[in-house]
Short mmCIF file of C-alpha atoms and ligand atoms in Angstrom, two decimals:
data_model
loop_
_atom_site.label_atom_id
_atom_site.label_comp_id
_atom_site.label_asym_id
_atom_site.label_seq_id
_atom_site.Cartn_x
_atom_site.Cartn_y
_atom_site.Cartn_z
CA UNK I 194 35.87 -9.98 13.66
CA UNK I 195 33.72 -6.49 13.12
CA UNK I 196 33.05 -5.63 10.37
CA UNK I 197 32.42 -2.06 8.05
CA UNK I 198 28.94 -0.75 8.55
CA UNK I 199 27.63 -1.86 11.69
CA UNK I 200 27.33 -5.29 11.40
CA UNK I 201 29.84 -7.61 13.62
CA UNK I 202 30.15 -11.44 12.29
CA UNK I 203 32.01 -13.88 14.75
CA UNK I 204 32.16 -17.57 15.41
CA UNK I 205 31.92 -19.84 18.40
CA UNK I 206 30.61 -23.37 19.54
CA UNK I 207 29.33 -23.97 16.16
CA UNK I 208 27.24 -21.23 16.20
CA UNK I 209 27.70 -17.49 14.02
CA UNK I 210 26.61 -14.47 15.82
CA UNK I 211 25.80 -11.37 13.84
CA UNK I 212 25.62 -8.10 15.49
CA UNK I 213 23.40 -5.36 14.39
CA UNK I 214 26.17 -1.90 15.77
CA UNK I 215 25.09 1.23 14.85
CA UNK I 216 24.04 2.69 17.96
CA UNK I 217 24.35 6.23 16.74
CA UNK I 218 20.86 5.66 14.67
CA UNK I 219 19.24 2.90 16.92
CA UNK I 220 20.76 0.37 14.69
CA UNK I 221 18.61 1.39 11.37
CA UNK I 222 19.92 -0.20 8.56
CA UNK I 223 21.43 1.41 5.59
CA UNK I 224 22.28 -0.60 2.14
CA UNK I 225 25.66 -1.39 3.27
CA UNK I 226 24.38 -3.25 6.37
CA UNK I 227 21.99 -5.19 4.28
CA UNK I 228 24.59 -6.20 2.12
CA UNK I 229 26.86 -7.53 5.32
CA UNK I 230 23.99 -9.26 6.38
CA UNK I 231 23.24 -11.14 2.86
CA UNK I 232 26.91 -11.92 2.96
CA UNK I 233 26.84 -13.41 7.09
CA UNK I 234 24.26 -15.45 6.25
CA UNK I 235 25.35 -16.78 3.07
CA UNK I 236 28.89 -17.58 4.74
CA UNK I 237 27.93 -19.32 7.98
CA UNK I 238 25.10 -21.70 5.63
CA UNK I 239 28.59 -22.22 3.48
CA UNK I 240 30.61 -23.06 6.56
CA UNK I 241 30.31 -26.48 8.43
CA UNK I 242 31.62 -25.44 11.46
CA UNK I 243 28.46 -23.31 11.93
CA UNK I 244 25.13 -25.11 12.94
CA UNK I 245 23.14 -21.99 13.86
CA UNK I 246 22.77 -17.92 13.65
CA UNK I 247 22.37 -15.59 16.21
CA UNK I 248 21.17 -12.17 15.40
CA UNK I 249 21.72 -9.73 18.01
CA UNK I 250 20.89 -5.68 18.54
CA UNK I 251 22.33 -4.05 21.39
CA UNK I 252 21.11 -3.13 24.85
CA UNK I 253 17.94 -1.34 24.59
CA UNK I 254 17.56 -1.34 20.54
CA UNK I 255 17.67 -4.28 18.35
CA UNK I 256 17.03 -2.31 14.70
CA UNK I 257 15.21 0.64 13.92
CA UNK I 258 14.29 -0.50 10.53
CA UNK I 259 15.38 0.56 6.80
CA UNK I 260 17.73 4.14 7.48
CA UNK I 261 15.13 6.61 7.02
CA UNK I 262 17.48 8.87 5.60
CA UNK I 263 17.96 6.66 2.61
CA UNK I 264 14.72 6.16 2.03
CA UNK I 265 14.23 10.09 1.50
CA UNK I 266 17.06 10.33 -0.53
CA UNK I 267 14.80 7.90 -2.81
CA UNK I 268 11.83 9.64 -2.31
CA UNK I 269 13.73 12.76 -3.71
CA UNK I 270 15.21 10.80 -6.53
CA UNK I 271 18.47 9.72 -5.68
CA UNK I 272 20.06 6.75 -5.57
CA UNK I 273 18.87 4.70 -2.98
CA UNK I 274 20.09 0.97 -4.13
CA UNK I 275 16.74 -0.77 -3.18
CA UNK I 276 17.92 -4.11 -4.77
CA UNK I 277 20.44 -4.43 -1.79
CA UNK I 278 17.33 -4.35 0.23
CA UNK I 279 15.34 -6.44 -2.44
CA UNK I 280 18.62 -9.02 -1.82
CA UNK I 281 18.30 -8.95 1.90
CA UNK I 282 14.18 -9.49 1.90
CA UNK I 283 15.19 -12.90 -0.83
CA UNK I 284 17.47 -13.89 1.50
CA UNK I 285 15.40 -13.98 4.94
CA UNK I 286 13.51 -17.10 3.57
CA UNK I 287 16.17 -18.96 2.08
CA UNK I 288 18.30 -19.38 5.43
CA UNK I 289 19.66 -22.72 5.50
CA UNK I 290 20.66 -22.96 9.34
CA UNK I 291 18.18 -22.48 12.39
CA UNK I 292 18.44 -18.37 13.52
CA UNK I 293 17.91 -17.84 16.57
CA UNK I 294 17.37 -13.72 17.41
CA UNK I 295 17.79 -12.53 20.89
CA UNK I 296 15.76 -8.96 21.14
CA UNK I 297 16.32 -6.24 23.64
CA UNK I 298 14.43 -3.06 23.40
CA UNK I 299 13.55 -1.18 20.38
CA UNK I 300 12.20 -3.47 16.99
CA UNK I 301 11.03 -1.41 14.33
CA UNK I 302 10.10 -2.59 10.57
CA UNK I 303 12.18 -4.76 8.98
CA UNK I 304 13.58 -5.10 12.44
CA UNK I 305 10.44 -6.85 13.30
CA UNK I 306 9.46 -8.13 9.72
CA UNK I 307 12.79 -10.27 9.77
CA UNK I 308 12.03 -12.12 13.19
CA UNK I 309 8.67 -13.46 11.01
CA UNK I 310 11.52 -15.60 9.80
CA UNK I 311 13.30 -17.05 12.40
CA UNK I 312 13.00 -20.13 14.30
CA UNK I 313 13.24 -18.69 17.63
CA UNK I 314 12.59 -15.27 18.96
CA UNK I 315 13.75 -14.11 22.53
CA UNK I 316 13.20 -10.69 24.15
CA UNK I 317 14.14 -8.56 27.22
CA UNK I 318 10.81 -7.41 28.91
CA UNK I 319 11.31 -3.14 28.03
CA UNK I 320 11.64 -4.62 24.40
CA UNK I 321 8.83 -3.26 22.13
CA UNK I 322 7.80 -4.16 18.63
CA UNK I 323 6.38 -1.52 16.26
CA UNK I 324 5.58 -1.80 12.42
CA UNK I 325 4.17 1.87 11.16
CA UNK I 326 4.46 1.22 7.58
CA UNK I 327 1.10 2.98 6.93
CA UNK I 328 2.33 5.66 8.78
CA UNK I 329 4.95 6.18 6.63
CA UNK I 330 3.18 5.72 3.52
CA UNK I 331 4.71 2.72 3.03
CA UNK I 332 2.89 -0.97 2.59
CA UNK I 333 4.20 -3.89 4.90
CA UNK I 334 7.40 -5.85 3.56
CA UNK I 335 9.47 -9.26 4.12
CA UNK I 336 6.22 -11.28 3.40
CA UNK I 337 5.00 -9.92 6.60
CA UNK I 338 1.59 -9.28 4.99
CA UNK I 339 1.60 -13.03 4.56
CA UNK I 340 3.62 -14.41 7.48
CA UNK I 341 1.98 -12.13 10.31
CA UNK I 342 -1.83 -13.16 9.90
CA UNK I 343 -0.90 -16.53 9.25
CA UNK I 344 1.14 -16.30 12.62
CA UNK I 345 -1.29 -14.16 14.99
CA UNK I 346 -4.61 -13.62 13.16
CA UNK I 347 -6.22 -11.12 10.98
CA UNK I 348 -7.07 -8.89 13.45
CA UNK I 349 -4.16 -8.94 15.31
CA UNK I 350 -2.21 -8.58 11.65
CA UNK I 351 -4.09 -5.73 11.20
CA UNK I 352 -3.67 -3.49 14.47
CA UNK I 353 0.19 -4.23 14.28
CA UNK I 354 0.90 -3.54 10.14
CA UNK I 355 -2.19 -1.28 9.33
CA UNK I 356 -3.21 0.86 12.76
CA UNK I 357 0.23 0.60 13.34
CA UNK I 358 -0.15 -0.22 17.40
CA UNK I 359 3.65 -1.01 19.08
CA UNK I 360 3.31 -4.43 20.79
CA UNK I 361 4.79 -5.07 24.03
CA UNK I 362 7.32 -8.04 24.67
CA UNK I 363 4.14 -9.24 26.88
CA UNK I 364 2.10 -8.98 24.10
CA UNK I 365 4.15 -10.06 21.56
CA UNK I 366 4.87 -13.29 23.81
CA UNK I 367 1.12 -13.57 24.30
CA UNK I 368 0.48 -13.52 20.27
CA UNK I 369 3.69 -16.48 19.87
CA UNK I 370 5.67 -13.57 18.31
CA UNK I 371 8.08 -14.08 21.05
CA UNK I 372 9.14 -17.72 22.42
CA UNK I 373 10.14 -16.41 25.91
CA UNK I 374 10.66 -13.08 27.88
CA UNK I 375 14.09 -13.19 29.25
CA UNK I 376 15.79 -10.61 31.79
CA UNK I 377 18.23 -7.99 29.80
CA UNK I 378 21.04 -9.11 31.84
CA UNK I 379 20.51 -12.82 30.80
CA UNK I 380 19.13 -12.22 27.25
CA UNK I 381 22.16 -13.15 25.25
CA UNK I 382 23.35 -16.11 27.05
CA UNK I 383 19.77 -17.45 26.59
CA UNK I 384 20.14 -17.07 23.21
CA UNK I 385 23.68 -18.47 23.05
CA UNK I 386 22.75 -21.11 25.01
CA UNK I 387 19.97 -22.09 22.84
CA UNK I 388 21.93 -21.64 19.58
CA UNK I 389 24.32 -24.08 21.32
CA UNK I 390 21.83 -26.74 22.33
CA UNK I 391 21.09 -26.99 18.73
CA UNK I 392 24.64 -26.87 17.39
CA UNK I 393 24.63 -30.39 19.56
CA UNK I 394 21.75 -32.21 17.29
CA UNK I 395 22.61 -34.53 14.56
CA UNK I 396 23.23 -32.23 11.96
CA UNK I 397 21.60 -33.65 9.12
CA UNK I 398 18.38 -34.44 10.96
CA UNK I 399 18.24 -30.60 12.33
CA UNK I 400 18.66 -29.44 8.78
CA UNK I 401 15.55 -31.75 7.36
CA UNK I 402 13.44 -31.45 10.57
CA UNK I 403 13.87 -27.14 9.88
CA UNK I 404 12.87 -27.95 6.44
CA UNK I 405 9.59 -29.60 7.39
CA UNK I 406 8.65 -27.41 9.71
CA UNK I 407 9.19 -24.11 7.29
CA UNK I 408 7.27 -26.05 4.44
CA UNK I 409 7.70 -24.48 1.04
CA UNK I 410 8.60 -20.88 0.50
CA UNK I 411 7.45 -19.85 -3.14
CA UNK I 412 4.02 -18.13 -1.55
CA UNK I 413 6.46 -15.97 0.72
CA UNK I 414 8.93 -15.90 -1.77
CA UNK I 415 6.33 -14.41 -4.08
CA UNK I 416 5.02 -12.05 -1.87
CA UNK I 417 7.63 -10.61 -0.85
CA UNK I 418 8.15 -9.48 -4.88
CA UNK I 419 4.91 -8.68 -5.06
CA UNK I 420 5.21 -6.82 -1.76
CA UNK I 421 8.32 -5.26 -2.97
CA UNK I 422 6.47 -4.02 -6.35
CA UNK I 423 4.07 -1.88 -4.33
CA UNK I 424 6.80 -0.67 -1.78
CA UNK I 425 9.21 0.66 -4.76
CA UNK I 426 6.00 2.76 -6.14
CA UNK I 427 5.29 3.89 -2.02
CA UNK I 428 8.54 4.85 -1.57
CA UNK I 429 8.33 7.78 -4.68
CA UNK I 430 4.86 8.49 -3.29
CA UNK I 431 4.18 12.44 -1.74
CA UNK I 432 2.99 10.75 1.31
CA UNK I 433 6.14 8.88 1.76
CA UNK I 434 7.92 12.16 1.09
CA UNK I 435 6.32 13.96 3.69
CA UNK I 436 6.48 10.78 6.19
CA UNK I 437 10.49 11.16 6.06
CA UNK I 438 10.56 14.73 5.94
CA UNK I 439 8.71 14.85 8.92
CA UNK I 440 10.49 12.45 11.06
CA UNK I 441 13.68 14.05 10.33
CA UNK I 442 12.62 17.17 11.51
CA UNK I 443 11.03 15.75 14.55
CA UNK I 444 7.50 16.74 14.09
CA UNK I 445 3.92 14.94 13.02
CA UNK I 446 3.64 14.17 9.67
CA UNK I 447 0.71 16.71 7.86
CA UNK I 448 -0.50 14.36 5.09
CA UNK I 449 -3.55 17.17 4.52
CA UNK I 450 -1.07 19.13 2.75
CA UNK I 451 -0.09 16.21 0.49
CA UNK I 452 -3.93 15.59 -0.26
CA UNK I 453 -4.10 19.17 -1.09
CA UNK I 454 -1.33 19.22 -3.58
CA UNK I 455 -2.73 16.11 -5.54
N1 COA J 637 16.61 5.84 10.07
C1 COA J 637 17.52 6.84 10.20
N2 COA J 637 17.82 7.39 11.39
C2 COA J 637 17.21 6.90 12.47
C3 COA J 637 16.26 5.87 12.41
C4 COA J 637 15.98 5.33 11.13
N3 COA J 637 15.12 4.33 10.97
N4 COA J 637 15.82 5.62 13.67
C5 COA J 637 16.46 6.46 14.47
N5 COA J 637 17.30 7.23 13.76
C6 COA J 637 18.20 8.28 14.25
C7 COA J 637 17.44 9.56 14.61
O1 COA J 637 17.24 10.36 13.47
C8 COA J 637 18.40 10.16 15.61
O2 COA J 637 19.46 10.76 14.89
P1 COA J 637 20.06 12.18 15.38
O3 COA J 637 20.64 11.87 16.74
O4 COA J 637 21.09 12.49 14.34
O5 COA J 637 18.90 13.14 15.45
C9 COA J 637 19.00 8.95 16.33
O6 COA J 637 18.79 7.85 15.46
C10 COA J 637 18.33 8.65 17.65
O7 COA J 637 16.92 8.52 17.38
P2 COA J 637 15.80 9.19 18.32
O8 COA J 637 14.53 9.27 17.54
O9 COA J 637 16.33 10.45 18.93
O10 COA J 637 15.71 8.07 19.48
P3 COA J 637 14.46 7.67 20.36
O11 COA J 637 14.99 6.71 21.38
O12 COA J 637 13.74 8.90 20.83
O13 COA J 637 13.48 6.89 19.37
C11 COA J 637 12.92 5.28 17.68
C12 COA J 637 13.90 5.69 18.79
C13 COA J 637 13.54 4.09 16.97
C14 COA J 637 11.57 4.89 18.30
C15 COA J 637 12.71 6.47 16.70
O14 COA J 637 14.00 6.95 16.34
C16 COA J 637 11.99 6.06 15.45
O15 COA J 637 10.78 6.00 15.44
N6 COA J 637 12.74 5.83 14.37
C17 COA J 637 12.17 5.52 13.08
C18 COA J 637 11.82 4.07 12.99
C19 COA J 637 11.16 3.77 11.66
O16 COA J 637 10.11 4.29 11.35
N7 COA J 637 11.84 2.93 10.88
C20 COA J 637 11.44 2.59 9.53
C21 COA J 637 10.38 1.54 9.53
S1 COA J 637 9.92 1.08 7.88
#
């Protein structure tokens, strides 16, 4: 059934597929959104019909990340309601059921941060992943300071959150960010297909096997606070300021001038 906001929740086979629809603004997220997702997830762990997630994007853009707009609007002091987003970042690592994310084009921020904690991670080939947190003044967020080294190495870690580099769905496949590269055309049924493959496994066993495997979550649980601290201060920072200001009016940020005035 859609939903208000841009996210679409539906049920088949067992398995809950969540939509990510805002194709106007390349599926960036706004407060509402995060708060539809919170609620999807917390309903389908609830129901026992559902074994599995699916997150979904559209063709060509998965998520462009937190709305930009809102996070001027807190830069400038209004009321941006960053617990919503605080609620949504809690929530990534305390998914009960196996998600399953099926990519196809455009990843950006917490549209990549949030795949760091899935169990499975497909992508059309065009698809690219890009994190510029530093470019926007901002510090790296959904425990993906902890989560990404941990997953493809320091160095790696560092060229994708700090320098900022896009990855390719090649290279993201290469660094186990991606489980497969699947044709657009065939993306979703991949993913659906997978989702119902394990919506077939003894239920109980899938549930403690998932638990194993994700081991315990307080050090990404409290990173993601700590994370969160330093992003709340970022996010009233000059730089930040002019990192929005700039992107809405569709030129290079100037962070000179922000040195200047400090
Ligand atoms: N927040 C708010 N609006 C966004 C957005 C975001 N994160 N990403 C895209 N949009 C909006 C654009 O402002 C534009 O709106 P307009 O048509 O009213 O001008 C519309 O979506 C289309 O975006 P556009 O930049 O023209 O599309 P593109 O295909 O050339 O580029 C992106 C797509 C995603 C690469 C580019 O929009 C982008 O870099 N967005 C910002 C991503 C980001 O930094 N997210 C936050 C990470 S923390």
């Amino acid at each position: 059934m859609p939903m208000a906001e841009g996210i679409d929740v539906s049920k088949q086979d067992g398995v809950q597929i969540v939509r990510i629809n805002r194709p106007q603004k390349k599926n960036a997220l706004t407060s509402a959104m995060y708060r539809e997702l919170v609620s999807a997830f917390d309903e389908g762990d609830a129901d026992p019909s559902v074994a599995a997630h699916v997150v979904l994007g559209l063709k060509g853009v998965f998520c462009a990340g937190n709305d930009i707009g809102d996070f001027l609007s807190f830069a400038q002091g209004g009321g941006l309601p960053l617990e919503t987003i605080l609620a949504f970042l809690g929530k990534l690592p305390a998914i009960e059921k196996p998600v399953i994310a099926g990519v196809d084009g455009i990843a950006v921020g917490v549209g990549v941060t949030m795949l760091m904690h899935f169990d499975l991670v497909y992508a059309a080939p065009e698809s690219f992943f890009s994190t510029p947190f530093l470019d926007l003044g901002l510090v790296p967020e959904a425990a993906s300071s902890l989560l990404v080294p941990r997953a493809v190495g320091h160095q790696r870690a560092f060229e994708m959150l700090v320098l900022g580099e896009p990855f390719t769905a090649d290279r993201a496949y290469a660094c186990g960010l991606v489980n497969a590269i699947e044709p657009s055309d065939r993306l979703e049924e991949k993913v659906l297909e997978t989702a119902r493959k394990l919506a077939r496994k003894p239920p109980e066993a899938l549930k403690l096997a998932r638990r194993l495997l994700r081991g315990d979550t307080a050090d990404i649980l409290a990173r993601t606070k700590q994370e969160a601290e330093l992003f709340r201060q970022r996010l009233a920072s000059p730089e930040a300021a002019e990192a929005f200001q700039a992107f809405f009016e569709k030129r290079p940020p100037d962070f000179s001038k922000v040195r200047a005035g400090s």
